[in-house]
């Protein structure tokens, strides 16, 4: 009877829990109630902390009150620890002589002899332990044990929820306790550098971009229709100016950024809608908000994702118009000159934010070899990836210092850190970049070709001051990313011609469109797929969209007229694919010839080696391709099944995995046997240790971002190719990652 009442009470507690956020009180109520019903002098709940594999006392009656949170024992330690480890209740008449007993001095536990511990298990995982103790050395009865078992199983889910809530509360308290602004010591967070540079600036948290929502809550002084017309004109001028600036810096990629803003601004229905509201008596700022809201709702209801995204443009435009209407009343929440903190970026965000002149970024997720990082390097936008969501809660007035050379983030840095930073910048400015030697050679005179990876036309300007043997990889997809439609053949021709003219006489390798994966065309991919990197991307996309593919090839062939032109297909996984892609080039060349259009009729045609399937058929591929370029970024991702954009699996993304290194060697060998050219254009070509290995397996051509060229020329100049060969020979015989690490980084301390 007693037990039934207890179970009813527990049912009641369940209900109480639903409406209560105070899990501590709830747990306390549970132990009080269970102790009373079970006639125990002590009742305790221990939570199991999986991370630390220990039990922590969370609620108690009978022991000293300040013991909560302080009593901790490892799994298997003490009677409660042993009970949870074996997932078995333990009942003893005298705990003090039990072999597992552990005394915690100062909490009066020695006063209680009878002990009953019941594990709390939910969905087959350990939640904690419920413990009862009595003074006298009378064991708990079988009935008691059964009752406690029923109680615990009834309470398990409830306690698990309380456990979750407690851990969340402590996390929230932790975040709230971080008063970034008034920190006397500089708060420091370690991340991974994704794009190099130093920068010190105020922050802007992207998730806050609720400027339009804020507008709705504001009240404005009375304005006139004349004010509205003037505000429209100023907005148009501002946007045109912005557009011009962007076009100057990013001719190829970002020319379309503000077109839709301008189009909306000129849209008669939109403007007349606002005027109509004003004529009905609405204050112009409110008229702008009401009309924009109507449009936003319509856009958001559209099934097409691209149209839905347009709602953002309307919001942005409304904020700009209202800001111009009321001038001093609202401040445009901008990102200009700020360090942006965001959960993640797409490559198009990098382009857009670069045009809005952000200083740098901290991302909560992403990978250092992702395309976001690759693109940010071209734009000299320092980025650190720090897997710490608390950064999104940072005080909005905080200033942060990014040392994206090594991945350090200092929040509200103290003076001494700032001074060190300023000194470093001065030193860097004094150390004008070393002039590069015209050709790159190893210490023993072996010629290595250093090529550049180009993502944007802007990179070509940088190359003019550096010694490089040509463009080893032009990522032609970036100009496609931010537009509102596919660039026409003419637009592409214009960009490609500029690229070729920027590197007269040098070898230029165009990689055909490599979209998909993390490079999404907002105007094309209509539905999101589950595994985009395994989907219709890259050459698969081109072959499935022959019209788009042919337009690109024609533009390349035309731009490559009289140039040292190479065309390379990404993501080739079979001979058929390569042959099909090559045929498109042949057809385009024939077409141009028929029409008498000047073009390059005989470019070298090669492929990227970045799909594991290509490795097994590499000898046959070497028989039909003019050259190989090893894309290690994707090769590693696919060989090791570790998403290059996912920080959570970064520890699995290992360029020095034996499978990867042996695959590279195999490709180099196949190319040598077939006497075709082979290069490496992934990020492995950026790093000193890997360069040694790559030269060792016979790679003589490396392609990298411009920023690494000078540094790597120096690294190569002190290498002896015979030593490289010996080192590579030894490495490919090793099968353990840690043994390879010792060879590649002999000076690195072992953790
Ligand atoms: C690669 O995969 O290594 C590569 C160079 O191409 P991307 O980084 O553009 O995929
Ligand atoms: Mg690739």
PDB file of N, CA and C and ligand atoms in Angstrom, residues 369-371 374 453 455 473 475 477-478 511 514 519 537 608-610 629-635 644 653 680-683, ligand 1:
ATOM      1  N   UNK A 369      40.527  22.844 -45.262  1.00  0.00           N
ATOM      2  CA  UNK A 369      40.736  22.673 -46.705  1.00  0.00           C
ATOM      3  C   UNK A 369      39.423  22.863 -47.476  1.00  0.00           C
ATOM      4  N   UNK A 370      38.387  23.322 -46.795  1.00  0.00           N
ATOM      5  CA  UNK A 370      37.112  23.524 -47.488  1.00  0.00           C
ATOM      6  C   UNK A 370      37.261  24.661 -48.502  1.00  0.00           C
ATOM      7  N   UNK A 371      36.298  24.764 -49.400  1.00  0.00           N
ATOM      8  CA  UNK A 371      36.396  25.808 -50.415  1.00  0.00           C
ATOM      9  C   UNK A 371      36.238  27.196 -49.827  1.00  0.00           C
ATOM     10  N   UNK A 374      39.712  28.035 -48.958  1.00  0.00           N
ATOM     11  CA  UNK A 374      40.473  28.232 -50.197  1.00  0.00           C
ATOM     12  C   UNK A 374      40.199  29.626 -50.776  1.00  0.00           C
ATOM     13  N   UNK A 453      47.726  28.344 -57.822  1.00  0.00           N
ATOM     14  CA  UNK A 453      46.285  28.062 -57.848  1.00  0.00           C
ATOM     15  C   UNK A 453      45.582  29.418 -57.876  1.00  0.00           C
ATOM     16  N   UNK A 455      41.953  31.437 -57.867  1.00  0.00           N
ATOM     17  CA  UNK A 455      40.513  31.303 -57.612  1.00  0.00           C
ATOM     18  C   UNK A 455      39.734  32.477 -58.185  1.00  0.00           C
ATOM     19  N   UNK A 473      46.237  25.497 -61.504  1.00  0.00           N
ATOM     20  CA  UNK A 473      44.820  25.202 -61.272  1.00  0.00           C
ATOM     21  C   UNK A 473      44.051  26.515 -61.262  1.00  0.00           C
ATOM     22  N   UNK A 475      40.419  27.608 -60.646  1.00  0.00           N
ATOM     23  CA  UNK A 475      39.131  27.067 -60.189  1.00  0.00           C
ATOM     24  C   UNK A 475      38.030  27.888 -60.848  1.00  0.00           C
ATOM     25  N   UNK A 477      35.013  27.708 -61.193  1.00  0.00           N
ATOM     26  CA  UNK A 477      33.631  27.782 -60.677  1.00  0.00           C
ATOM     27  C   UNK A 477      33.348  29.029 -59.852  1.00  0.00           C
ATOM     28  N   UNK A 478      34.373  29.664 -59.306  1.00  0.00           N
ATOM     29  CA  UNK A 478      34.076  30.770 -58.398  1.00  0.00           C
ATOM     30  C   UNK A 478      33.275  31.904 -59.047  1.00  0.00           C
ATOM     31  N   UNK A 511      40.558  24.386 -64.953  1.00  0.00           N
ATOM     32  CA  UNK A 511      39.747  23.257 -64.503  1.00  0.00           C
ATOM     33  C   UNK A 511      38.304  23.584 -64.839  1.00  0.00           C
ATOM     34  N   UNK A 514      33.570  22.986 -61.280  1.00  0.00           N
ATOM     35  CA  UNK A 514      33.586  21.997 -60.193  1.00  0.00           C
ATOM     36  C   UNK A 514      32.565  22.422 -59.136  1.00  0.00           C
ATOM     37  N   UNK A 519      30.023  23.917 -52.914  1.00  0.00           N
ATOM     38  CA  UNK A 519      29.941  25.054 -53.842  1.00  0.00           C
ATOM     39  C   UNK A 519      28.581  25.028 -54.532  1.00  0.00           C
ATOM     40  N   UNK A 537      27.954  16.334 -58.731  1.00  0.00           N
ATOM     41  CA  UNK A 537      28.815  17.498 -58.699  1.00  0.00           C
ATOM     42  C   UNK A 537      29.894  17.378 -59.778  1.00  0.00           C
ATOM     43  N   UNK A 608      41.992  15.677 -63.044  1.00  0.00           N
ATOM     44  CA  UNK A 608      42.381  15.690 -61.641  1.00  0.00           C
ATOM     45  C   UNK A 608      42.268  14.266 -61.127  1.00  0.00           C
ATOM     46  N   UNK A 609      43.232  13.896 -60.308  1.00  0.00           N
ATOM     47  CA  UNK A 609      43.140  12.592 -59.656  1.00  0.00           C
ATOM     48  C   UNK A 609      42.718  12.883 -58.222  1.00  0.00           C
ATOM     49  N   UNK A 610      41.445  12.635 -57.946  1.00  0.00           N
ATOM     50  CA  UNK A 610      40.940  12.971 -56.615  1.00  0.00           C
ATOM     51  C   UNK A 610      39.854  12.005 -56.146  1.00  0.00           C
ATOM     52  N   UNK A 629      46.692  15.925 -62.441  1.00  0.00           N
ATOM     53  CA  UNK A 629      46.977  16.826 -61.340  1.00  0.00           C
ATOM     54  C   UNK A 629      46.289  16.219 -60.123  1.00  0.00           C
ATOM     55  N   UNK A 630      47.064  15.978 -59.086  1.00  0.00           N
ATOM     56  CA  UNK A 630      46.487  15.268 -57.933  1.00  0.00           C
ATOM     57  C   UNK A 630      45.817  16.280 -56.999  1.00  0.00           C
ATOM     58  N   UNK A 631      44.519  16.122 -56.841  1.00  0.00           N
ATOM     59  CA  UNK A 631      43.749  17.011 -55.956  1.00  0.00           C
ATOM     60  C   UNK A 631      43.674  16.356 -54.585  1.00  0.00           C
ATOM     61  N   UNK A 632      44.677  16.636 -53.789  1.00  0.00           N
ATOM     62  CA  UNK A 632      44.753  15.921 -52.500  1.00  0.00           C
ATOM     63  C   UNK A 632      43.608  16.289 -51.558  1.00  0.00           C
ATOM     64  N   UNK A 633      43.069  17.494 -51.704  1.00  0.00           N
ATOM     65  CA  UNK A 633      41.994  17.896 -50.774  1.00  0.00           C
ATOM     66  C   UNK A 633      40.821  16.922 -50.861  1.00  0.00           C
ATOM     67  N   UNK A 634      40.409  16.636 -52.089  1.00  0.00           N
ATOM     68  CA  UNK A 634      39.299  15.702 -52.247  1.00  0.00           C
ATOM     69  C   UNK A 634      39.752  14.256 -52.127  1.00  0.00           C
ATOM     70  N   UNK A 635      40.950  13.975 -52.608  1.00  0.00           N
ATOM     71  CA  UNK A 635      41.425  12.589 -52.538  1.00  0.00           C
ATOM     72  C   UNK A 635      41.412  12.099 -51.082  1.00  0.00           C
ATOM     73  N   UNK A 644      35.814  17.138 -45.800  1.00  0.00           N
ATOM     74  CA  UNK A 644      36.829  18.188 -45.634  1.00  0.00           C
ATOM     75  C   UNK A 644      36.257  19.456 -45.024  1.00  0.00           C
ATOM     76  N   UNK A 653      40.803  13.335 -41.029  1.00  0.00           N
ATOM     77  CA  UNK A 653      41.243  13.877 -42.323  1.00  0.00           C
ATOM     78  C   UNK A 653      42.772  13.973 -42.284  1.00  0.00           C
ATOM     79  N   UNK A 680      50.807  18.222 -58.229  1.00  0.00           N
ATOM     80  CA  UNK A 680      49.902  18.166 -57.075  1.00  0.00           C
ATOM     81  C   UNK A 680      49.345  19.569 -56.886  1.00  0.00           C
ATOM     82  N   UNK A 681      48.020  19.690 -56.818  1.00  0.00           N
ATOM     83  CA  UNK A 681      47.452  21.028 -56.673  1.00  0.00           C
ATOM     84  C   UNK A 681      46.574  21.165 -55.422  1.00  0.00           C
ATOM     85  N   UNK A 682      46.533  20.140 -54.583  1.00  0.00           N
ATOM     86  CA  UNK A 682      45.793  20.257 -53.326  1.00  0.00           C
ATOM     87  C   UNK A 682      46.660  20.910 -52.263  1.00  0.00           C
ATOM     88  N   UNK A 683      46.096  21.081 -51.084  1.00  0.00           N
ATOM     89  CA  UNK A 683      46.812  21.793 -50.020  1.00  0.00           C
ATOM     90  C   UNK A 683      48.083  21.092 -49.543  1.00  0.00           C
TER      91      UNK A 683
HETATM   92  C1  LIG B   1      41.645  19.259 -54.517  1.00  0.00           C
HETATM   93  O1  LIG B   1      40.600  18.616 -54.402  1.00  0.00           O
HETATM   94  O2  LIG B   1      42.702  18.956 -53.964  1.00  0.00           O
HETATM   95  C2  LIG B   1      41.687  20.475 -55.335  1.00  0.00           C
HETATM   96  C3  LIG B   1      42.807  21.074 -55.600  1.00  0.00           C
HETATM   97  O3  LIG B   1      40.529  20.979 -55.785  1.00  0.00           O
HETATM   98  P1  LIG B   1      39.462  21.712 -54.858  1.00  0.00           P
HETATM   99  O4  LIG B   1      40.158  22.065 -53.559  1.00  0.00           O
HETATM  100  O5  LIG B   1      38.977  22.897 -55.577  1.00  0.00           O
HETATM  101  O6  LIG B   1      38.405  20.672 -54.674  1.00  0.00           O
END
